[in-house]
mmCIF file with all atom_site columns, C-alpha atoms and ligand atoms in Angstrom:
data_model
loop_
_atom_site.group_PDB
_atom_site.id
_atom_site.type_symbol
_atom_site.label_atom_id
_atom_site.label_alt_id
_atom_site.label_comp_id
_atom_site.label_asym_id
_atom_site.label_entity_id
_atom_site.label_seq_id
_atom_site.pdbx_PDB_ins_code
_atom_site.Cartn_x
_atom_site.Cartn_y
_atom_site.Cartn_z
_atom_site.occupancy
_atom_site.B_iso_or_equiv
_atom_site.pdbx_formal_charge
_atom_site.auth_seq_id
_atom_site.auth_comp_id
_atom_site.auth_asym_id
_atom_site.auth_atom_id
_atom_site.pdbx_PDB_model_num
ATOM   1   C CA . MET A 1 1   ? 82.067  89.680  118.385 1.00 81.00 ? 3   MET A CA 1
ATOM   2   C CA . TYR A 1 2   ? 85.348  91.373  119.132 1.00 83.00 ? 4   TYR A CA 1
ATOM   3   C CA . ASP A 1 3   ? 86.124  92.477  122.638 1.00 85.00 ? 5   ASP A CA 1
ATOM   4   C CA . PHE A 1 4   ? 89.451  94.244  122.814 1.00 87.00 ? 6   PHE A CA 1
ATOM   5   C CA . ALA A 1 5   ? 90.690  96.028  125.913 1.00 88.00 ? 7   ALA A CA 1
ATOM   6   C CA . LEU A 1 6   ? 94.064  97.494  126.717 1.00 91.00 ? 8   LEU A CA 1
ATOM   7   C CA . ASN A 1 7   ? 95.423  97.673  130.250 1.00 91.00 ? 9   ASN A CA 1
ATOM   8   C CA . PRO A 1 8   ? 96.156  101.401 130.776 1.00 89.00 ? 10  PRO A CA 1
ATOM   9   C CA . ASP A 1 9   ? 98.691  100.573 133.510 1.00 91.00 ? 11  ASP A CA 1
ATOM   10  C CA . LEU A 1 10  ? 101.089 98.796  131.155 1.00 94.00 ? 12  LEU A CA 1
ATOM   11  C CA . PRO A 1 11  ? 104.226 100.711 130.192 1.00 95.00 ? 13  PRO A CA 1
ATOM   12  C CA . ALA A 1 12  ? 103.728 102.560 126.883 1.00 95.00 ? 14  ALA A CA 1
ATOM   13  C CA . GLU A 1 13  ? 106.009 100.274 124.894 1.00 95.00 ? 15  GLU A CA 1
ATOM   14  C CA . GLU A 1 14  ? 104.116 97.168  125.970 1.00 96.00 ? 16  GLU A CA 1
ATOM   15  C CA . ARG A 1 15  ? 100.749 98.839  125.505 1.00 97.00 ? 17  ARG A CA 1
ATOM   16  C CA . TYR A 1 16  ? 101.568 99.699  121.894 1.00 97.00 ? 18  TYR A CA 1
ATOM   17  C CA . ARG A 1 17  ? 102.998 96.232  121.267 1.00 97.00 ? 19  ARG A CA 1
ATOM   18  C CA . GLU A 1 18  ? 99.633  94.806  122.402 1.00 97.00 ? 20  GLU A CA 1
ATOM   19  C CA . LEU A 1 19  ? 97.655  97.327  120.369 1.00 97.00 ? 21  LEU A CA 1
ATOM   20  C CA . THR A 1 20  ? 99.669  96.379  117.277 1.00 98.00 ? 22  THR A CA 1
ATOM   21  C CA . GLN A 1 21  ? 98.980  92.685  117.918 1.00 97.00 ? 23  GLN A CA 1
ATOM   22  C CA . MET A 1 22  ? 95.257  93.480  118.220 1.00 97.00 ? 24  MET A CA 1
ATOM   23  C CA . ALA A 1 23  ? 95.330  95.427  114.938 1.00 98.00 ? 25  ALA A CA 1
ATOM   24  C CA . LEU A 1 24  ? 97.084  92.498  113.246 1.00 97.00 ? 26  LEU A CA 1
ATOM   25  C CA . ALA A 1 25  ? 94.540  90.031  114.656 1.00 96.00 ? 27  ALA A CA 1
ATOM   26  C CA . LEU A 1 26  ? 91.646  92.241  113.549 1.00 96.00 ? 28  LEU A CA 1
ATOM   27  C CA . THR A 1 27  ? 92.905  92.555  109.962 1.00 97.00 ? 29  THR A CA 1
ATOM   28  C CA . GLU A 1 28  ? 94.240  89.002  109.602 1.00 96.00 ? 30  GLU A CA 1
ATOM   29  C CA . GLY A 1 29  ? 93.150  87.347  106.344 1.00 96.00 ? 31  GLY A CA 1
ATOM   30  C CA . GLU A 1 30  ? 91.096  90.367  105.155 1.00 97.00 ? 32  GLU A CA 1
ATOM   31  C CA . GLU A 1 31  ? 92.198  92.011  101.912 1.00 94.00 ? 33  GLU A CA 1
ATOM   32  C CA . ASP A 1 32  ? 89.765  94.922  101.790 1.00 98.00 ? 34  ASP A CA 1
ATOM   33  C CA . PRO A 1 33  ? 91.704  98.050  102.840 1.00 98.00 ? 35  PRO A CA 1
ATOM   34  C CA . ILE A 1 34  ? 88.583  100.065 103.728 1.00 98.00 ? 36  ILE A CA 1
ATOM   35  C CA . ALA A 1 35  ? 87.289  97.336  106.057 1.00 98.00 ? 37  ALA A CA 1
ATOM   36  C CA . ASN A 1 36  ? 90.712  97.076  107.674 1.00 98.00 ? 38  ASN A CA 1
ATOM   37  C CA . MET A 1 37  ? 91.109  100.857 108.141 1.00 98.00 ? 39  MET A CA 1
ATOM   38  C CA . ALA A 1 38  ? 87.579  101.053 109.562 1.00 98.00 ? 40  ALA A CA 1
ATOM   39  C CA . ASN A 1 39  ? 88.246  98.357  112.133 1.00 98.00 ? 41  ASN A CA 1
ATOM   40  C CA . VAL A 1 40  ? 91.665  99.749  113.095 1.00 98.00 ? 42  VAL A CA 1
ATOM   41  C CA . ALA A 1 41  ? 90.151  103.237 113.574 1.00 98.00 ? 43  ALA A CA 1
ATOM   42  C CA . ALA A 1 42  ? 87.459  101.690 115.796 1.00 97.00 ? 44  ALA A CA 1
ATOM   43  C CA . LEU A 1 43  ? 90.068  99.678  117.718 1.00 97.00 ? 45  LEU A CA 1
ATOM   44  C CA . ILE A 1 44  ? 92.174  102.776 118.392 1.00 98.00 ? 46  ILE A CA 1
ATOM   45  C CA . SER A 1 45  ? 89.136  104.801 119.390 1.00 97.00 ? 47  SER A CA 1
ATOM   46  C CA . GLU A 1 46  ? 88.092  102.073 121.810 1.00 95.00 ? 48  GLU A CA 1
ATOM   47  C CA . CYS A 1 47  ? 91.500  101.324 123.349 1.00 96.00 ? 49  CYS A CA 1
ATOM   48  C CA . VAL A 1 48  ? 93.298  104.674 123.410 1.00 97.00 ? 50  VAL A CA 1
ATOM   49  C CA . PRO A 1 49  ? 91.956  107.225 125.893 1.00 96.00 ? 51  PRO A CA 1
ATOM   50  C CA . LYS A 1 50  ? 91.479  110.965 125.451 1.00 97.00 ? 52  LYS A CA 1
ATOM   51  C CA . LEU A 1 51  ? 90.925  111.033 121.695 1.00 98.00 ? 53  LEU A CA 1
ATOM   52  C CA . ASN A 1 52  ? 88.124  112.895 119.899 1.00 98.00 ? 54  ASN A CA 1
ATOM   53  C CA . TRP A 1 53  ? 89.072  111.827 116.366 1.00 98.00 ? 55  TRP A CA 1
ATOM   54  C CA . ALA A 1 54  ? 90.929  108.766 115.095 1.00 98.00 ? 56  ALA A CA 1
ATOM   55  C CA . GLY A 1 55  ? 91.194  107.746 111.476 1.00 98.00 ? 57  GLY A CA 1
ATOM   56  C CA . PHE A 1 56  ? 92.865  107.676 108.115 1.00 98.00 ? 58  PHE A CA 1
ATOM   57  C CA . TYR A 1 57  ? 93.493  109.935 105.161 1.00 98.00 ? 59  TYR A CA 1
ATOM   58  C CA . ARG A 1 58  ? 94.590  108.202 101.951 1.00 98.00 ? 60  ARG A CA 1
ATOM   59  C CA . ALA A 1 59  ? 97.037  109.521 99.356  1.00 98.00 ? 61  ALA A CA 1
ATOM   60  C CA . THR A 1 60  ? 95.406  110.062 95.969  1.00 97.00 ? 62  THR A CA 1
ATOM   61  C CA . ASN A 1 61  ? 95.929  111.988 92.740  1.00 94.00 ? 63  ASN A CA 1
ATOM   62  C CA . GLY A 1 62  ? 93.840  115.147 92.784  1.00 88.00 ? 64  GLY A CA 1
ATOM   63  C CA . LYS A 1 63  ? 93.118  117.561 89.930  1.00 88.00 ? 65  LYS A CA 1
ATOM   64  C CA . SER A 1 64  ? 96.244  119.588 90.680  1.00 86.00 ? 66  SER A CA 1
ATOM   65  C CA . GLY A 1 65  ? 98.598  116.960 92.061  1.00 90.00 ? 67  GLY A CA 1
ATOM   66  C CA . PRO A 1 66  ? 98.797  114.579 94.995  1.00 95.00 ? 68  PRO A CA 1
ATOM   67  C CA . GLU A 1 67  ? 96.409  115.123 97.879  1.00 98.00 ? 69  GLU A CA 1
ATOM   68  C CA . LEU A 1 68  ? 94.889  113.341 100.845 1.00 98.00 ? 70  LEU A CA 1
ATOM   69  C CA . VAL A 1 69  ? 91.303  112.137 100.850 1.00 98.00 ? 71  VAL A CA 1
ATOM   70  C CA . LEU A 1 70  ? 89.313  111.209 103.923 1.00 98.00 ? 72  LEU A CA 1
ATOM   71  C CA . GLY A 1 71  ? 89.243  107.516 104.864 1.00 98.00 ? 73  GLY A CA 1
ATOM   72  C CA . PRO A 1 72  ? 87.547  105.534 107.630 1.00 98.00 ? 74  PRO A CA 1
ATOM   73  C CA . PHE A 1 73  ? 87.475  107.293 110.992 1.00 98.00 ? 75  PHE A CA 1
ATOM   74  C CA . ILE A 1 74  ? 85.694  107.659 114.321 1.00 98.00 ? 76  ILE A CA 1
ATOM   75  C CA . GLY A 1 75  ? 84.842  111.221 115.256 1.00 98.00 ? 77  GLY A CA 1
ATOM   76  C CA . ARG A 1 76  ? 83.048  114.273 113.942 1.00 97.00 ? 78  ARG A CA 1
ATOM   77  C CA . PRO A 1 77  ? 82.600  114.731 110.186 1.00 97.00 ? 79  PRO A CA 1
ATOM   78  C CA . ALA A 1 78  ? 85.892  116.019 108.793 1.00 97.00 ? 80  ALA A CA 1
ATOM   79  C CA . CYS A 1 79  ? 87.290  117.894 105.794 1.00 96.00 ? 81  CYS A CA 1
ATOM   80  C CA . ILE A 1 80  ? 87.346  115.538 102.824 1.00 97.00 ? 82  ILE A CA 1
ATOM   81  C CA . ARG A 1 81  ? 90.391  116.626 100.835 1.00 97.00 ? 83  ARG A CA 1
ATOM   82  C CA . ILE A 1 82  ? 93.681  118.050 102.106 1.00 97.00 ? 84  ILE A CA 1
ATOM   83  C CA . GLU A 1 83  ? 96.352  119.411 99.794  1.00 96.00 ? 85  GLU A CA 1
ATOM   84  C CA . TRP A 1 84  ? 99.756  117.744 99.922  1.00 97.00 ? 86  TRP A CA 1
ATOM   85  C CA . GLY A 1 85  ? 101.762 119.887 102.345 1.00 97.00 ? 87  GLY A CA 1
ATOM   86  C CA . ALA A 1 86  ? 98.714  121.601 103.903 1.00 97.00 ? 88  ALA A CA 1
ATOM   87  C CA . GLY A 1 87  ? 97.755  121.371 107.565 1.00 97.00 ? 89  GLY A CA 1
ATOM   88  C CA . VAL A 1 88  ? 99.175  118.812 109.950 1.00 98.00 ? 90  VAL A CA 1
ATOM   89  C CA . CYS A 1 89  ? 98.109  115.846 107.787 1.00 98.00 ? 91  CYS A CA 1
ATOM   90  C CA . GLY A 1 90  ? 99.462  117.266 104.530 1.00 98.00 ? 92  GLY A CA 1
ATOM   91  C CA . THR A 1 91  ? 102.733 118.180 106.248 1.00 98.00 ? 93  THR A CA 1
ATOM   92  C CA . ALA A 1 92  ? 103.152 114.601 107.500 1.00 98.00 ? 94  ALA A CA 1
ATOM   93  C CA . ALA A 1 93  ? 102.374 113.239 104.024 1.00 98.00 ? 95  ALA A CA 1
ATOM   94  C CA . ALA A 1 94  ? 104.700 115.625 102.172 1.00 98.00 ? 96  ALA A CA 1
ATOM   95  C CA . SER A 1 95  ? 107.615 115.315 104.606 1.00 98.00 ? 97  SER A CA 1
ATOM   96  C CA . GLY A 1 96  ? 107.189 111.640 105.438 1.00 98.00 ? 98  GLY A CA 1
ATOM   97  C CA . ALA A 1 97  ? 107.766 112.617 109.076 1.00 98.00 ? 99  ALA A CA 1
ATOM   98  C CA . THR A 1 98  ? 105.415 112.109 112.020 1.00 98.00 ? 100 THR A CA 1
ATOM   99  C CA . GLN A 1 99  ? 103.868 115.380 113.226 1.00 98.00 ? 101 GLN A CA 1
ATOM   100 C CA . ARG A 1 100 ? 103.407 115.507 116.995 1.00 98.00 ? 102 ARG A CA 1
ATOM   101 C CA . VAL A 1 101 ? 101.627 118.764 117.708 1.00 98.00 ? 103 VAL A CA 1
ATOM   102 C CA . GLU A 1 102 ? 101.294 119.745 121.363 1.00 98.00 ? 104 GLU A CA 1
ATOM   103 C CA . ASP A 1 103 ? 99.096  122.766 120.627 1.00 97.00 ? 105 ASP A CA 1
ATOM   104 C CA . VAL A 1 104 ? 97.185  122.786 117.336 1.00 97.00 ? 106 VAL A CA 1
ATOM   105 C CA . HIS A 1 105 ? 96.535  126.533 117.629 1.00 96.00 ? 107 HIS A CA 1
ATOM   106 C CA . ALA A 1 106 ? 100.281 127.116 117.385 1.00 96.00 ? 108 ALA A CA 1
ATOM   107 C CA . PHE A 1 107 ? 100.679 125.024 114.204 1.00 96.00 ? 109 PHE A CA 1
ATOM   108 C CA . PRO A 1 108 ? 100.698 127.293 111.133 1.00 92.00 ? 110 PRO A CA 1
ATOM   109 C CA . GLY A 1 109 ? 97.986  126.177 108.713 1.00 93.00 ? 111 GLY A CA 1
ATOM   110 C CA . HIS A 1 110 ? 96.349  123.699 111.079 1.00 94.00 ? 112 HIS A CA 1
ATOM   111 C CA . ILE A 1 111 ? 92.998  122.648 109.611 1.00 95.00 ? 113 ILE A CA 1
ATOM   112 C CA . ALA A 1 112 ? 90.317  122.552 112.315 1.00 94.00 ? 114 ALA A CA 1
ATOM   113 C CA . CYS A 1 113 ? 87.773  119.765 111.833 1.00 90.00 ? 115 CYS A CA 1
ATOM   114 C CA . ASP A 1 114 ? 86.580  119.629 115.427 1.00 90.00 ? 116 ASP A CA 1
ATOM   115 C CA . ALA A 1 115 ? 86.848  122.798 117.517 1.00 93.00 ? 117 ALA A CA 1
ATOM   116 C CA . ALA A 1 116 ? 87.463  120.597 120.572 1.00 95.00 ? 118 ALA A CA 1
ATOM   117 C CA . SER A 1 117 ? 90.826  119.353 119.236 1.00 96.00 ? 119 SER A CA 1
ATOM   118 C CA . ARG A 1 118 ? 93.804  120.775 121.117 1.00 97.00 ? 120 ARG A CA 1
ATOM   119 C CA . SER A 1 119 ? 96.662  118.426 120.217 1.00 98.00 ? 121 SER A CA 1
ATOM   120 C CA . GLU A 1 120 ? 97.274  116.107 117.296 1.00 98.00 ? 122 GLU A CA 1
ATOM   121 C CA . LEU A 1 121 ? 99.455  113.228 116.138 1.00 98.00 ? 123 LEU A CA 1
ATOM   122 C CA . VAL A 1 122 ? 99.768  112.432 112.438 1.00 98.00 ? 124 VAL A CA 1
ATOM   123 C CA . VAL A 1 123 ? 101.798 109.410 111.352 1.00 98.00 ? 125 VAL A CA 1
ATOM   124 C CA . PRO A 1 124 ? 102.649 108.832 107.686 1.00 98.00 ? 126 PRO A CA 1
ATOM   125 C CA . ILE A 1 125 ? 102.015 105.332 106.336 1.00 98.00 ? 127 ILE A CA 1
ATOM   126 C CA . PHE A 1 126 ? 104.521 103.889 103.885 1.00 98.00 ? 128 PHE A CA 1
ATOM   127 C CA . LYS A 1 127 ? 104.348 101.070 101.384 1.00 96.00 ? 129 LYS A CA 1
ATOM   128 C CA . ASP A 1 128 ? 107.375 100.278 99.228  1.00 95.00 ? 130 ASP A CA 1
ATOM   129 C CA . GLY A 1 129 ? 108.966 103.568 100.294 1.00 95.00 ? 131 GLY A CA 1
ATOM   130 C CA . ALA A 1 130 ? 106.017 105.767 99.225  1.00 96.00 ? 132 ALA A CA 1
ATOM   131 C CA . VAL A 1 131 ? 103.520 107.551 101.493 1.00 97.00 ? 133 VAL A CA 1
ATOM   132 C CA . ILE A 1 132 ? 100.140 105.881 100.932 1.00 97.00 ? 134 ILE A CA 1
ATOM   133 C CA . GLY A 1 133 ? 98.264  107.821 103.598 1.00 98.00 ? 135 GLY A CA 1
ATOM   134 C CA . VAL A 1 134 ? 98.361  109.020 107.188 1.00 98.00 ? 136 VAL A CA 1
ATOM   135 C CA . LEU A 1 135 ? 96.905  108.004 110.517 1.00 98.00 ? 137 LEU A CA 1
ATOM   136 C CA . ASP A 1 136 ? 95.431  111.089 112.201 1.00 98.00 ? 138 ASP A CA 1
ATOM   137 C CA . LEU A 1 137 ? 94.669  111.286 115.925 1.00 98.00 ? 139 LEU A CA 1
ATOM   138 C CA . ASP A 1 138 ? 93.179  114.317 117.664 1.00 98.00 ? 140 ASP A CA 1
ATOM   139 C CA . SER A 1 139 ? 92.824  114.949 121.376 1.00 98.00 ? 141 SER A CA 1
ATOM   140 C CA . PRO A 1 140 ? 90.825  117.537 123.310 1.00 98.00 ? 142 PRO A CA 1
ATOM   141 C CA . GLU A 1 141 ? 93.758  117.664 125.749 1.00 98.00 ? 143 GLU A CA 1
ATOM   142 C CA . PRO A 1 142 ? 96.759  119.905 125.021 1.00 98.00 ? 144 PRO A CA 1
ATOM   143 C CA . GLY A 1 143 ? 100.059 117.958 124.854 1.00 98.00 ? 145 GLY A CA 1
ATOM   144 C CA . ARG A 1 144 ? 98.225  114.607 124.829 1.00 98.00 ? 146 ARG A CA 1
ATOM   145 C CA . PHE A 1 145 ? 100.809 112.806 122.686 1.00 98.00 ? 147 PHE A CA 1
ATOM   146 C CA . ALA A 1 146 ? 104.258 111.872 124.002 1.00 98.00 ? 148 ALA A CA 1
ATOM   147 C CA . PRO A 1 147 ? 107.191 110.641 121.892 1.00 98.00 ? 149 PRO A CA 1
ATOM   148 C CA . GLN A 1 148 ? 106.285 107.081 123.039 1.00 97.00 ? 150 GLN A CA 1
ATOM   149 C CA . ASP A 1 149 ? 102.814 107.504 121.495 1.00 98.00 ? 151 ASP A CA 1
ATOM   150 C CA . ALA A 1 150 ? 104.404 108.589 118.210 1.00 98.00 ? 152 ALA A CA 1
ATOM   151 C CA . ALA A 1 151 ? 106.789 105.612 118.237 1.00 98.00 ? 153 ALA A CA 1
ATOM   152 C CA . GLY A 1 152 ? 103.972 103.222 119.164 1.00 98.00 ? 154 GLY A CA 1
ATOM   153 C CA . PHE A 1 153 ? 101.674 104.351 116.352 1.00 98.00 ? 155 PHE A CA 1
ATOM   154 C CA . GLU A 1 154 ? 104.565 104.372 113.853 1.00 98.00 ? 156 GLU A CA 1
ATOM   155 C CA . ALA A 1 155 ? 105.167 100.691 114.663 1.00 98.00 ? 157 ALA A CA 1
ATOM   156 C CA . LEU A 1 156 ? 101.431 99.959  114.433 1.00 98.00 ? 158 LEU A CA 1
ATOM   157 C CA . VAL A 1 157 ? 100.942 101.472 110.969 1.00 98.00 ? 159 VAL A CA 1
ATOM   158 C CA . ASP A 1 158 ? 104.140 99.858  109.774 1.00 98.00 ? 160 ASP A CA 1
ATOM   159 C CA . ALA A 1 159 ? 102.815 96.442  110.819 1.00 98.00 ? 161 ALA A CA 1
ATOM   160 C CA . ILE A 1 160 ? 99.492  96.840  108.994 1.00 98.00 ? 162 ILE A CA 1
ATOM   161 C CA . SER A 1 161 ? 100.453 98.997  105.990 1.00 97.00 ? 163 SER A CA 1
ATOM   162 C CA . ASP A 1 162 ? 100.183 96.045  103.565 1.00 97.00 ? 164 ASP A CA 1
ATOM   163 C CA . ARG A 1 163 ? 96.641  95.429  104.773 1.00 97.00 ? 165 ARG A CA 1
ATOM   164 C CA . ILE A 1 164 ? 95.413  99.006  104.357 1.00 96.00 ? 166 ILE A CA 1
ATOM   165 C CA . ALA A 1 165 ? 97.074  99.777  101.014 1.00 95.00 ? 167 ALA A CA 1
ATOM   166 C CA . GLY A 1 166 ? 94.547  99.700  98.218  1.00 81.00 ? 168 GLY A CA 1
HETATM 167 N N1 . SME J 2 .   ? 93.759  118.809 111.711 1.00 73.24 ? 9   SME J N1 1
HETATM 168 C C1 . SME J 2 .   ? 94.084  118.159 110.461 1.00 73.24 ? 9   SME J C1 1
HETATM 169 C C2 . SME J 2 .   ? 92.865  117.990 109.585 1.00 73.24 ? 9   SME J C2 1
HETATM 170 C C3 . SME J 2 .   ? 92.147  116.710 109.780 1.00 73.24 ? 9   SME J C3 1
HETATM 171 S S1 . SME J 2 .   ? 91.189  116.673 111.159 1.00 73.24 ? 9   SME J S1 1
HETATM 172 O O1 . SME J 2 .   ? 91.983  116.894 112.372 1.00 73.24 ? 9   SME J O1 1
HETATM 173 C C4 . SME J 2 .   ? 90.364  115.267 111.276 1.00 73.24 ? 9   SME J C4 1
HETATM 174 C C5 . SME J 2 .   ? 95.138  118.943 109.737 1.00 73.24 ? 9   SME J C5 1
HETATM 175 O O2 . SME J 2 .   ? 95.499  120.054 110.143 1.00 73.24 ? 9   SME J O2 1
HETATM 176 O O3 . SME J 2 .   ? 95.627  118.444 108.711 1.00 73.24 ? 9   SME J O3 1
#
């Protein structure tokens, strides 16, 4: 049994350092990327407050070019395929830049999967310089994600990218 808990009173930097250590411990010695993404999504959902969706989209070759396909997540059922460059996730994948969206209704082309989502953080995941997927986090609270959250999740996905690349 795993029993992870994160002290919410720690400063953000420390909190994300701990969360990254937990993700590394949880994926240690396991080579299956789906199992690792599933457990990391569950870990984030359990340890990070005020989220209504946490999970992965994986880069794949679609019929008309690169696209994102739904991976392991915790939350409501979500759209399965996202065109490269479309929505918040596709923008993060195509640009290779983290998208920190304070108000999803103000993001042109935002794809709504859960009507409760008000803000969103999408972090691209790199392996050998190429985007292999994104980590997508939604919150029912507007402006939920601060720059420290973006930096913390960037470090987390960087630490585990080898273990979720498949
Ligand atoms: N909102 C995302 C789509 C994925 S769901 O939030 C799970 C987007 O605009 O790309």
